[in-house]
PDB file of C-alpha atoms in Angstrom:
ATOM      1  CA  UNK A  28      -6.995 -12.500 -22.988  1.00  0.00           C
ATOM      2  CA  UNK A  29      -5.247  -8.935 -23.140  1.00  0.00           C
ATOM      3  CA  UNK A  30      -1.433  -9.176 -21.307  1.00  0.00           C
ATOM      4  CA  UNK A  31       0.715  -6.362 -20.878  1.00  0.00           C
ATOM      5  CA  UNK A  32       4.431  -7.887 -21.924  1.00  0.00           C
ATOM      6  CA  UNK A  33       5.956  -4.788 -19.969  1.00  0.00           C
ATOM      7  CA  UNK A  34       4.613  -2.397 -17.461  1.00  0.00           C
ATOM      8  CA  UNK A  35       1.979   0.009 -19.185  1.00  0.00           C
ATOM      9  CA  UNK A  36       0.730   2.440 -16.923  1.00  0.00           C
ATOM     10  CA  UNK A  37      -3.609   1.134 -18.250  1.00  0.00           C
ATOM     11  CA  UNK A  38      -5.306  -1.922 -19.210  1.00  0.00           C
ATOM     12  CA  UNK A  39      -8.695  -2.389 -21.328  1.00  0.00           C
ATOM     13  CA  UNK A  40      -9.775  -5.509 -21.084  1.00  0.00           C
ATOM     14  CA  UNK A  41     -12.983  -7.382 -22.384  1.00  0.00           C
ATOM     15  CA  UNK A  42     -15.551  -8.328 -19.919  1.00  0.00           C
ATOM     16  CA  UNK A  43     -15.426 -12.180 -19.093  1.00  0.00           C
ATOM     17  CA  UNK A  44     -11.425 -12.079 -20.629  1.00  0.00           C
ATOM     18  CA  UNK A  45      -8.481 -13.057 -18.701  1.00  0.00           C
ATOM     19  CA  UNK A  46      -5.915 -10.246 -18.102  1.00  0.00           C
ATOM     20  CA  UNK A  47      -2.518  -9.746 -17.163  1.00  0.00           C
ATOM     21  CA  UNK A  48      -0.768  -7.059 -14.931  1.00  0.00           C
ATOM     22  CA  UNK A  49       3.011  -6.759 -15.141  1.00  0.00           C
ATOM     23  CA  UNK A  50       5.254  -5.313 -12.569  1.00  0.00           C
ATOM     24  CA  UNK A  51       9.091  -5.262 -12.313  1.00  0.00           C
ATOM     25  CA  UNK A  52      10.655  -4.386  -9.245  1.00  0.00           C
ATOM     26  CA  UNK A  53      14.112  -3.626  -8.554  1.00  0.00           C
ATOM     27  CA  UNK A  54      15.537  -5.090  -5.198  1.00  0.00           C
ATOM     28  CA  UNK A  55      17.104  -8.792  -5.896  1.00  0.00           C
ATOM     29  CA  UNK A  56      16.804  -9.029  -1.848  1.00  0.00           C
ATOM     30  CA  UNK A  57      13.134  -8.667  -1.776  1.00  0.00           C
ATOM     31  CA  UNK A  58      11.352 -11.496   0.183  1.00  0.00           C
ATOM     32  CA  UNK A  59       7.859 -10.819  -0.240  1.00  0.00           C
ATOM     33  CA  UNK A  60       5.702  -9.356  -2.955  1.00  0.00           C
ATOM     34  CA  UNK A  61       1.973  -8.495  -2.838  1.00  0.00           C
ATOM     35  CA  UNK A  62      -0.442  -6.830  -4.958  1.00  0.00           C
ATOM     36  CA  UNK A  63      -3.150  -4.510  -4.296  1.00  0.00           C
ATOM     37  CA  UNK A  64      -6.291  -3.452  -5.731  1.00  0.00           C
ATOM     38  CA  UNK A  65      -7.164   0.567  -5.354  1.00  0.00           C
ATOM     39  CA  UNK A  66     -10.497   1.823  -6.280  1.00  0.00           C
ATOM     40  CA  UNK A  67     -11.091   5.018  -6.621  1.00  0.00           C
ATOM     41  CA  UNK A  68     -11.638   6.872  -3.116  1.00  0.00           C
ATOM     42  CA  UNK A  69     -10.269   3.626  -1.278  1.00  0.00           C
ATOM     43  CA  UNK A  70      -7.713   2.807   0.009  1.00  0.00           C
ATOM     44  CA  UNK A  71      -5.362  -0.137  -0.959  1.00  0.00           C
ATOM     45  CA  UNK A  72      -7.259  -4.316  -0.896  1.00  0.00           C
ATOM     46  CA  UNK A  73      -4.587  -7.269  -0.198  1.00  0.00           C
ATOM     47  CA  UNK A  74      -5.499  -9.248  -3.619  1.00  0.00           C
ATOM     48  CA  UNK A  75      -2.593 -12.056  -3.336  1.00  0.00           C
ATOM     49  CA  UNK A  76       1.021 -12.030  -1.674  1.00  0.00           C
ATOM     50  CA  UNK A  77       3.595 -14.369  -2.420  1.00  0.00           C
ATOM     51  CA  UNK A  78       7.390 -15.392  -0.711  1.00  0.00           C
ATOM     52  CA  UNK A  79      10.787 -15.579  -2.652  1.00  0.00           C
ATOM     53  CA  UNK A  80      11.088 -19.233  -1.976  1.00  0.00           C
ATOM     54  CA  UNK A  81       8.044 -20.006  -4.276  1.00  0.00           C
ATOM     55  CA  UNK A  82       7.375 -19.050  -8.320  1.00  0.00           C
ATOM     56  CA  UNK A  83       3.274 -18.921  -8.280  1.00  0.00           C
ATOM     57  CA  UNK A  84       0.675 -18.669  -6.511  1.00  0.00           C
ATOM     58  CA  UNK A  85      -3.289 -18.908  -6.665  1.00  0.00           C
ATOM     59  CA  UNK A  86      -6.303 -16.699  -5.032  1.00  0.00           C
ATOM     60  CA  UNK A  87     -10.021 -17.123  -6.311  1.00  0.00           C
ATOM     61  CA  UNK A  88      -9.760 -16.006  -9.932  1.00  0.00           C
ATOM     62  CA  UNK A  89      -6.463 -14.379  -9.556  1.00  0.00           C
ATOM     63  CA  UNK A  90      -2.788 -16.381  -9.652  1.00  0.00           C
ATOM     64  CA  UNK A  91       0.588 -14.390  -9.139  1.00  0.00           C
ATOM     65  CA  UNK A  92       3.628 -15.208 -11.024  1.00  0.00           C
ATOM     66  CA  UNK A  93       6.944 -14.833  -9.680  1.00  0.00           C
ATOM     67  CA  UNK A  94      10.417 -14.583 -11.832  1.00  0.00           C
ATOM     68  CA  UNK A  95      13.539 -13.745  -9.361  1.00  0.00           C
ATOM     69  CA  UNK A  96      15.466 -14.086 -12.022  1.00  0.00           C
ATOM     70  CA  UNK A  97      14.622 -11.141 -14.363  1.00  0.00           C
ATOM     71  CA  UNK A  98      12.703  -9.642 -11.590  1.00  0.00           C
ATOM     72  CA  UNK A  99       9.719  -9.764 -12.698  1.00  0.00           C
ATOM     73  CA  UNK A 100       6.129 -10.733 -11.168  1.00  0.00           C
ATOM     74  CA  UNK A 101       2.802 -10.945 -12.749  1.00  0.00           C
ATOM     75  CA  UNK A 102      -0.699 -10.712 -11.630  1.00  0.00           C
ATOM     76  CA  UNK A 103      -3.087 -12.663 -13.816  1.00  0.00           C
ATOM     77  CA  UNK A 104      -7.094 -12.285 -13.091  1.00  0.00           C
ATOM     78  CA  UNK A 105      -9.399 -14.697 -14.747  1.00  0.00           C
ATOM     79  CA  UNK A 106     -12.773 -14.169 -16.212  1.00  0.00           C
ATOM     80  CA  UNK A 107     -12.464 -10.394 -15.816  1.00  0.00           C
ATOM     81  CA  UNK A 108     -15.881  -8.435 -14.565  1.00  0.00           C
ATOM     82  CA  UNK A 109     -16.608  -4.750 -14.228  1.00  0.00           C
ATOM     83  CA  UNK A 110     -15.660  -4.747 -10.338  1.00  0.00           C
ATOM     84  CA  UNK A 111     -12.307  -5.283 -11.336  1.00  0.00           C
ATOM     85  CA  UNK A 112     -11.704  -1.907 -13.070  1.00  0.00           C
ATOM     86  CA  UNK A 113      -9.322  -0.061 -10.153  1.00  0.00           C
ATOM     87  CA  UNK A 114      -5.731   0.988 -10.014  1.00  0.00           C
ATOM     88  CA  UNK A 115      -3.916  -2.265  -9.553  1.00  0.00           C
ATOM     89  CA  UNK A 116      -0.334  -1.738  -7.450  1.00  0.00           C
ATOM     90  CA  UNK A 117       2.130  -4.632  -7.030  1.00  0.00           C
ATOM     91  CA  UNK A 118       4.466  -4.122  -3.821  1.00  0.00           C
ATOM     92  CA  UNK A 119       7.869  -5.270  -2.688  1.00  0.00           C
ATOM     93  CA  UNK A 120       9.326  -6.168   0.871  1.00  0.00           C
ATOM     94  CA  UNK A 121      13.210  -6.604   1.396  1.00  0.00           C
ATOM     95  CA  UNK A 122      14.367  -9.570   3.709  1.00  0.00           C
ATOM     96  CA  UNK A 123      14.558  -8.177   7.362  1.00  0.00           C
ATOM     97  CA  UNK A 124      13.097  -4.527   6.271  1.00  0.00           C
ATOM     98  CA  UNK A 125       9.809  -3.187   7.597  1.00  0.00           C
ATOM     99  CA  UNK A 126       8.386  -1.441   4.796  1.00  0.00           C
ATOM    100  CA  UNK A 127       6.137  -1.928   1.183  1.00  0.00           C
ATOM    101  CA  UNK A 128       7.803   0.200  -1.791  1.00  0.00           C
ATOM    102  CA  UNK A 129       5.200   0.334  -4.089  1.00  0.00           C
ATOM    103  CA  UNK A 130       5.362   0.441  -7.910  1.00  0.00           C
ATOM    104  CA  UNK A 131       3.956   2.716 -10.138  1.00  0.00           C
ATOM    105  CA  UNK A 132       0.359   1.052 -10.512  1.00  0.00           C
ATOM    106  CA  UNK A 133      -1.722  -0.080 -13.329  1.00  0.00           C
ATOM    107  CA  UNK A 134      -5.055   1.157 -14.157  1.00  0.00           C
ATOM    108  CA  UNK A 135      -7.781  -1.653 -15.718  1.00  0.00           C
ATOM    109  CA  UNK A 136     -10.411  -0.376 -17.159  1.00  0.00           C
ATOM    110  CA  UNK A 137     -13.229  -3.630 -18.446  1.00  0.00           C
ATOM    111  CA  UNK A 138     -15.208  -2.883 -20.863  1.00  0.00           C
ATOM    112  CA  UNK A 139     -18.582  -4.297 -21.082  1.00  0.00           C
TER     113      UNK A 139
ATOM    114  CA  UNK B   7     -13.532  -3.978   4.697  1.00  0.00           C
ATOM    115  CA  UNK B   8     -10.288  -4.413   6.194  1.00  0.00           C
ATOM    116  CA  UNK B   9     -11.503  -3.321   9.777  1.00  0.00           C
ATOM    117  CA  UNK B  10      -8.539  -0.289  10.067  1.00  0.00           C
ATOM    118  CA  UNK B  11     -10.368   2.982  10.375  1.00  0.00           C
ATOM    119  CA  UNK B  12      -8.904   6.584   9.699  1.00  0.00           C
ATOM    120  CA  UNK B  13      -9.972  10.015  10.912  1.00  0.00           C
ATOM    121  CA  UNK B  14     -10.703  12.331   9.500  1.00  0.00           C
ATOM    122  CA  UNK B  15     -11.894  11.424   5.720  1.00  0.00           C
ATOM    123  CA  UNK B  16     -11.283  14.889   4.391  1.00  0.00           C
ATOM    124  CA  UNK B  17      -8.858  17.722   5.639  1.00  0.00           C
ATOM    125  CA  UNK B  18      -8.584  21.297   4.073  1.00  0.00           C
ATOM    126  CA  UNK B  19      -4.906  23.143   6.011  1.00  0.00           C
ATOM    127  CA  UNK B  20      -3.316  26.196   5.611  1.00  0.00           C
ATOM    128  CA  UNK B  21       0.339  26.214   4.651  1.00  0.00           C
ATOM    129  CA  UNK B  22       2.085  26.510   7.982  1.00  0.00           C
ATOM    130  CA  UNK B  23      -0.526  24.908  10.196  1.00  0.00           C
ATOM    131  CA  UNK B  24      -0.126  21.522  11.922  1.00  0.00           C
ATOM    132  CA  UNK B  25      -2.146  18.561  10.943  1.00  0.00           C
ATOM    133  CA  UNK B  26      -3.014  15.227  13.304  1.00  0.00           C
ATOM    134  CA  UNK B  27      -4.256  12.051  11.727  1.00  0.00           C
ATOM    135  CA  UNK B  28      -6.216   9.223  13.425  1.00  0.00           C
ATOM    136  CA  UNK B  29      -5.729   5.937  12.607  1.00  0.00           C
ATOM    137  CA  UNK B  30      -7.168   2.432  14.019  1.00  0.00           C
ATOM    138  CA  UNK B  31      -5.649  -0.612  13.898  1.00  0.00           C
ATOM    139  CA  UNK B  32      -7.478  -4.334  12.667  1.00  0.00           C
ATOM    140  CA  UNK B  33      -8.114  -5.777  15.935  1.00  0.00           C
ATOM    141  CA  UNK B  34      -5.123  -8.287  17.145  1.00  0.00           C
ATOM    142  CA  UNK B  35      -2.881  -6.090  14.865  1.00  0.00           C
ATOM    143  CA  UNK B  36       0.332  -4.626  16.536  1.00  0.00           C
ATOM    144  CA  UNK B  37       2.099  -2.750  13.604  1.00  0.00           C
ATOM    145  CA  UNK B  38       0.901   0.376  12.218  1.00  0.00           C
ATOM    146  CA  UNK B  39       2.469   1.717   8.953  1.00  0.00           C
ATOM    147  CA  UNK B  40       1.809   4.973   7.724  1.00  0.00           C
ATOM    148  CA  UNK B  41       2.274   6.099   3.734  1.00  0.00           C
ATOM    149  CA  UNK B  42       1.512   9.240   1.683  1.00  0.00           C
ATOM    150  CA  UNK B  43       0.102   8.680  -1.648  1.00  0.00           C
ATOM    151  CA  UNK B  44       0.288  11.720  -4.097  1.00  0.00           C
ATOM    152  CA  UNK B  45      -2.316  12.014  -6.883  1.00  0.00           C
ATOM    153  CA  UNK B  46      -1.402   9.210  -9.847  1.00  0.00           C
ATOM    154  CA  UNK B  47       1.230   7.884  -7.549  1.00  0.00           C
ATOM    155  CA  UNK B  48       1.837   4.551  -5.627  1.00  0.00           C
ATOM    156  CA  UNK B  49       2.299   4.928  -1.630  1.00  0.00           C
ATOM    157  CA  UNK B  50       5.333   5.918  -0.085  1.00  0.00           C
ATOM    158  CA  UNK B  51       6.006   4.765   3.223  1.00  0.00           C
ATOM    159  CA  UNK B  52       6.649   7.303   6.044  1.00  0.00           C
ATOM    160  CA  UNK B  53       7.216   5.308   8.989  1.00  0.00           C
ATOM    161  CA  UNK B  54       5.968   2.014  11.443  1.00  0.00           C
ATOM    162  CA  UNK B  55       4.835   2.051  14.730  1.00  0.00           C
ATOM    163  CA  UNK B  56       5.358  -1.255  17.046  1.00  0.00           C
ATOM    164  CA  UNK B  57       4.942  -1.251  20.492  1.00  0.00           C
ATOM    165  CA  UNK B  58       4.693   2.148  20.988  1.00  0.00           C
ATOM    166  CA  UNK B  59       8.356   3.518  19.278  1.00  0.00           C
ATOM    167  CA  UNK B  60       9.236   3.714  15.977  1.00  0.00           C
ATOM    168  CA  UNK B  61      10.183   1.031  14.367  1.00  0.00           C
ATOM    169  CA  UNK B  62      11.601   2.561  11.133  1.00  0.00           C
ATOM    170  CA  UNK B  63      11.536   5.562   8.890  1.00  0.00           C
ATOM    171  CA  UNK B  64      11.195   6.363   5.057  1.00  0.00           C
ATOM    172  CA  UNK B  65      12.646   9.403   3.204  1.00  0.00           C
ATOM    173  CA  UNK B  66      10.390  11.864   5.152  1.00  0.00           C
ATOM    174  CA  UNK B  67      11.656  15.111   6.903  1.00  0.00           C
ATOM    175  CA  UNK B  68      11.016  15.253  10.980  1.00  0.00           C
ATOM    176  CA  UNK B  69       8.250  17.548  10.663  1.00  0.00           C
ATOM    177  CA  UNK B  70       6.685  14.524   9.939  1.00  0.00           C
ATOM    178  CA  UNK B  71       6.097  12.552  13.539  1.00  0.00           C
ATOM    179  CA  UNK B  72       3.983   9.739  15.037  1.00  0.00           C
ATOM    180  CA  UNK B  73       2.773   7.831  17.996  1.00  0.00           C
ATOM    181  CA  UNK B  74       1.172   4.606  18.858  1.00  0.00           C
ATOM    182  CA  UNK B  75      -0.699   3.944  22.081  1.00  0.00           C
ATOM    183  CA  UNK B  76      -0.831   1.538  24.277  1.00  0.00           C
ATOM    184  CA  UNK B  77      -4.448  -0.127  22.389  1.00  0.00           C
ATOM    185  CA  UNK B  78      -2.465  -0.341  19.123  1.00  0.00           C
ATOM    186  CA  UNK B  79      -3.865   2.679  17.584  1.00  0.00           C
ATOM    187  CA  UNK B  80      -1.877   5.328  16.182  1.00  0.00           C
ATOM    188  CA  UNK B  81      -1.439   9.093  15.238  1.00  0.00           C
ATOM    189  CA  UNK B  82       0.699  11.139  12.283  1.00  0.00           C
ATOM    190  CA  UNK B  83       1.501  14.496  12.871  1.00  0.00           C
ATOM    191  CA  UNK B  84       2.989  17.134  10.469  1.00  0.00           C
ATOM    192  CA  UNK B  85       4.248  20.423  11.145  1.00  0.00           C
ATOM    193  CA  UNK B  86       5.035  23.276   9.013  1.00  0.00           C
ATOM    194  CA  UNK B  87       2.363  22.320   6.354  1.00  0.00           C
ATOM    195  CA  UNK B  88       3.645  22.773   2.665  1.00  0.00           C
ATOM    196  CA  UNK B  89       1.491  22.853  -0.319  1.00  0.00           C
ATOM    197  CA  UNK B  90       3.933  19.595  -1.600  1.00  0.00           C
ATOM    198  CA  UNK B  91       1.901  17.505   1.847  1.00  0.00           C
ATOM    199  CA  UNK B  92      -1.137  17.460  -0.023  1.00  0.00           C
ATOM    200  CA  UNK B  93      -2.185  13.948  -0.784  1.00  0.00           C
ATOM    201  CA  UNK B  94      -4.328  10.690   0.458  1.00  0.00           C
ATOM    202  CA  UNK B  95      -2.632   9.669   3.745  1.00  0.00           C
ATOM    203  CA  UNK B  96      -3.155   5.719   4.780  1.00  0.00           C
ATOM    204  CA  UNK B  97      -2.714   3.585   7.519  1.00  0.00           C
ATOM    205  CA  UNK B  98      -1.855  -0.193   7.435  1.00  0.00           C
ATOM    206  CA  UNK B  99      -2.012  -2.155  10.384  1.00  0.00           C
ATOM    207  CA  UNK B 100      -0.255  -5.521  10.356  1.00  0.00           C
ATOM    208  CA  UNK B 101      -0.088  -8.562  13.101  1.00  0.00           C
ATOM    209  CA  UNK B 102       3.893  -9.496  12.613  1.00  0.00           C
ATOM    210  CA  UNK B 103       6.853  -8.129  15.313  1.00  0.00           C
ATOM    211  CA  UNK B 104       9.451  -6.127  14.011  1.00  0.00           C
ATOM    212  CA  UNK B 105       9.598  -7.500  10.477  1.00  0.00           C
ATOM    213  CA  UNK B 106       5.668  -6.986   8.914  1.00  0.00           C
ATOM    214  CA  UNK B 107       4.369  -9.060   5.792  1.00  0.00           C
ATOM    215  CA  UNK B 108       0.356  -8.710   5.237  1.00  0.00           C
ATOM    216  CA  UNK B 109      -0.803  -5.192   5.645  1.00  0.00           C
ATOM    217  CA  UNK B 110      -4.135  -3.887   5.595  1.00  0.00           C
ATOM    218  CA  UNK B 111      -4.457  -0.321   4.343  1.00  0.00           C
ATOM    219  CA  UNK B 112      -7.643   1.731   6.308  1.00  0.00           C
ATOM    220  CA  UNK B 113      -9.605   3.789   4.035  1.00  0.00           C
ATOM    221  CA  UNK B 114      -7.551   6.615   4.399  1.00  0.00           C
ATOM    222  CA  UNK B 115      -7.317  10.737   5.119  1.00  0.00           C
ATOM    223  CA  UNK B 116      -7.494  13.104   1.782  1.00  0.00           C
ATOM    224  CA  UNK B 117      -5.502  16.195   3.230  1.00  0.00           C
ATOM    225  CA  UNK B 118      -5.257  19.268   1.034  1.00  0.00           C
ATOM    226  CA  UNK B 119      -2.732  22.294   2.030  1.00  0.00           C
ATOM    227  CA  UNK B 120      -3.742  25.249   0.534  1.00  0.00           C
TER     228      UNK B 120
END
């Protein structure tokens, strides 16, 4: 499958591979991390979310890695298909805060 | 579909006019967030609405204002349009109190200052 070992703003991926969105984020108080899909004219779609107090997590065909201790989280979609070409944006949440600060987003582009 | 709704799709301003944006909440959501995406970038939150005040603010000047009424829905307003406003504007609505975790983005307003 194609992986991205440190945030690239795109992605081309092989239809039916598995693929691998990285995002680092900044805040060591952050409590909750999600990650959103955005197709073009759309507005953002909850994919997965995931809490501080666990390391992974699994959705249909997608599974969200979590690594406090560098940071880091991943989003990892299996078997991609063409609907999952879209901007991909993983977002952060700081205990007892209100808002999402968003990263930079990562456009995947499958190729048939 | 996430069942938040936003009004109107498409805006064309003049710099200097005032803009009002429409947004509806997911039914049995309380919280409504409001962010301004630029072209290429990620959101950037403005503010949250809950209960009807607001419940917290992002780097955004006071030209930039809001309300929430009392059936959860919710409005942005900007004065003073500058060219720099242009971009999509979204809504998230959100069931959680004062401290909001899922949010559910509405389909959102292009607005373009000219």
């Amino acid at each position: 499958g194609e992986s991205v070992g440190l945030h690239l703003p795109t992605l081309s991926v092989q239809e039916g591979d598995n693929s691998i969105i990285n995002c680092a984020y900044s805040n060591s108080a952050s409590d909750y991390f999600i990650w959103y899909k955005q197709e073009s004219g759309k507005g953002p779609q909850f994919i997965i979310d995931i809490r501080s107090n666990m390391d992974k997590r699994q959705g249909q065909r997608v599974t969200v890695l979590l690594n406090k201790t560098v940071k880091h989280l991943s989003l990892q979609i299996a078997a991609t298909q063409p609907g999952d070409s879209a901007v991909y944006f993983c977002a952060e949440k700081a205990e007892g805060d209100y808002k999402l600060s968003f990263g930079a987003g990562t456009t995947v582009t499958v190729r048939a | 579909e996430t069942g938040v709704t936003q009004s109107p799709t498409h805006l064309i301003k003049t710099r200097g006019q005032q803009v009002t944006l429409r947004c509806s909440s997911q039914s049995g959501h309380n919280t409504v967030s409001w962010y301004q995406q630029a072209l290429g970038q990620g959101p950037q939150f403005i503010f949250q609405y809950y209960r009807e005040e607001e419940n917290g603010r992002g780097n955004f000047p006071p030209r930039f204002s809001g309300l929430q009424f009392p059936n959860y829905s919710s409005e942005l307003n900007v004065n003073a349009l500058e060219l720099d406003d242009s971009a999509l504007y979204l809504c998230a609505s959100s069931s959680q109190g004062i401290v909001s975790y899922e949010q559910y983005f509405g389909p959102g307003t292009r607005l373009t200052v000219t």
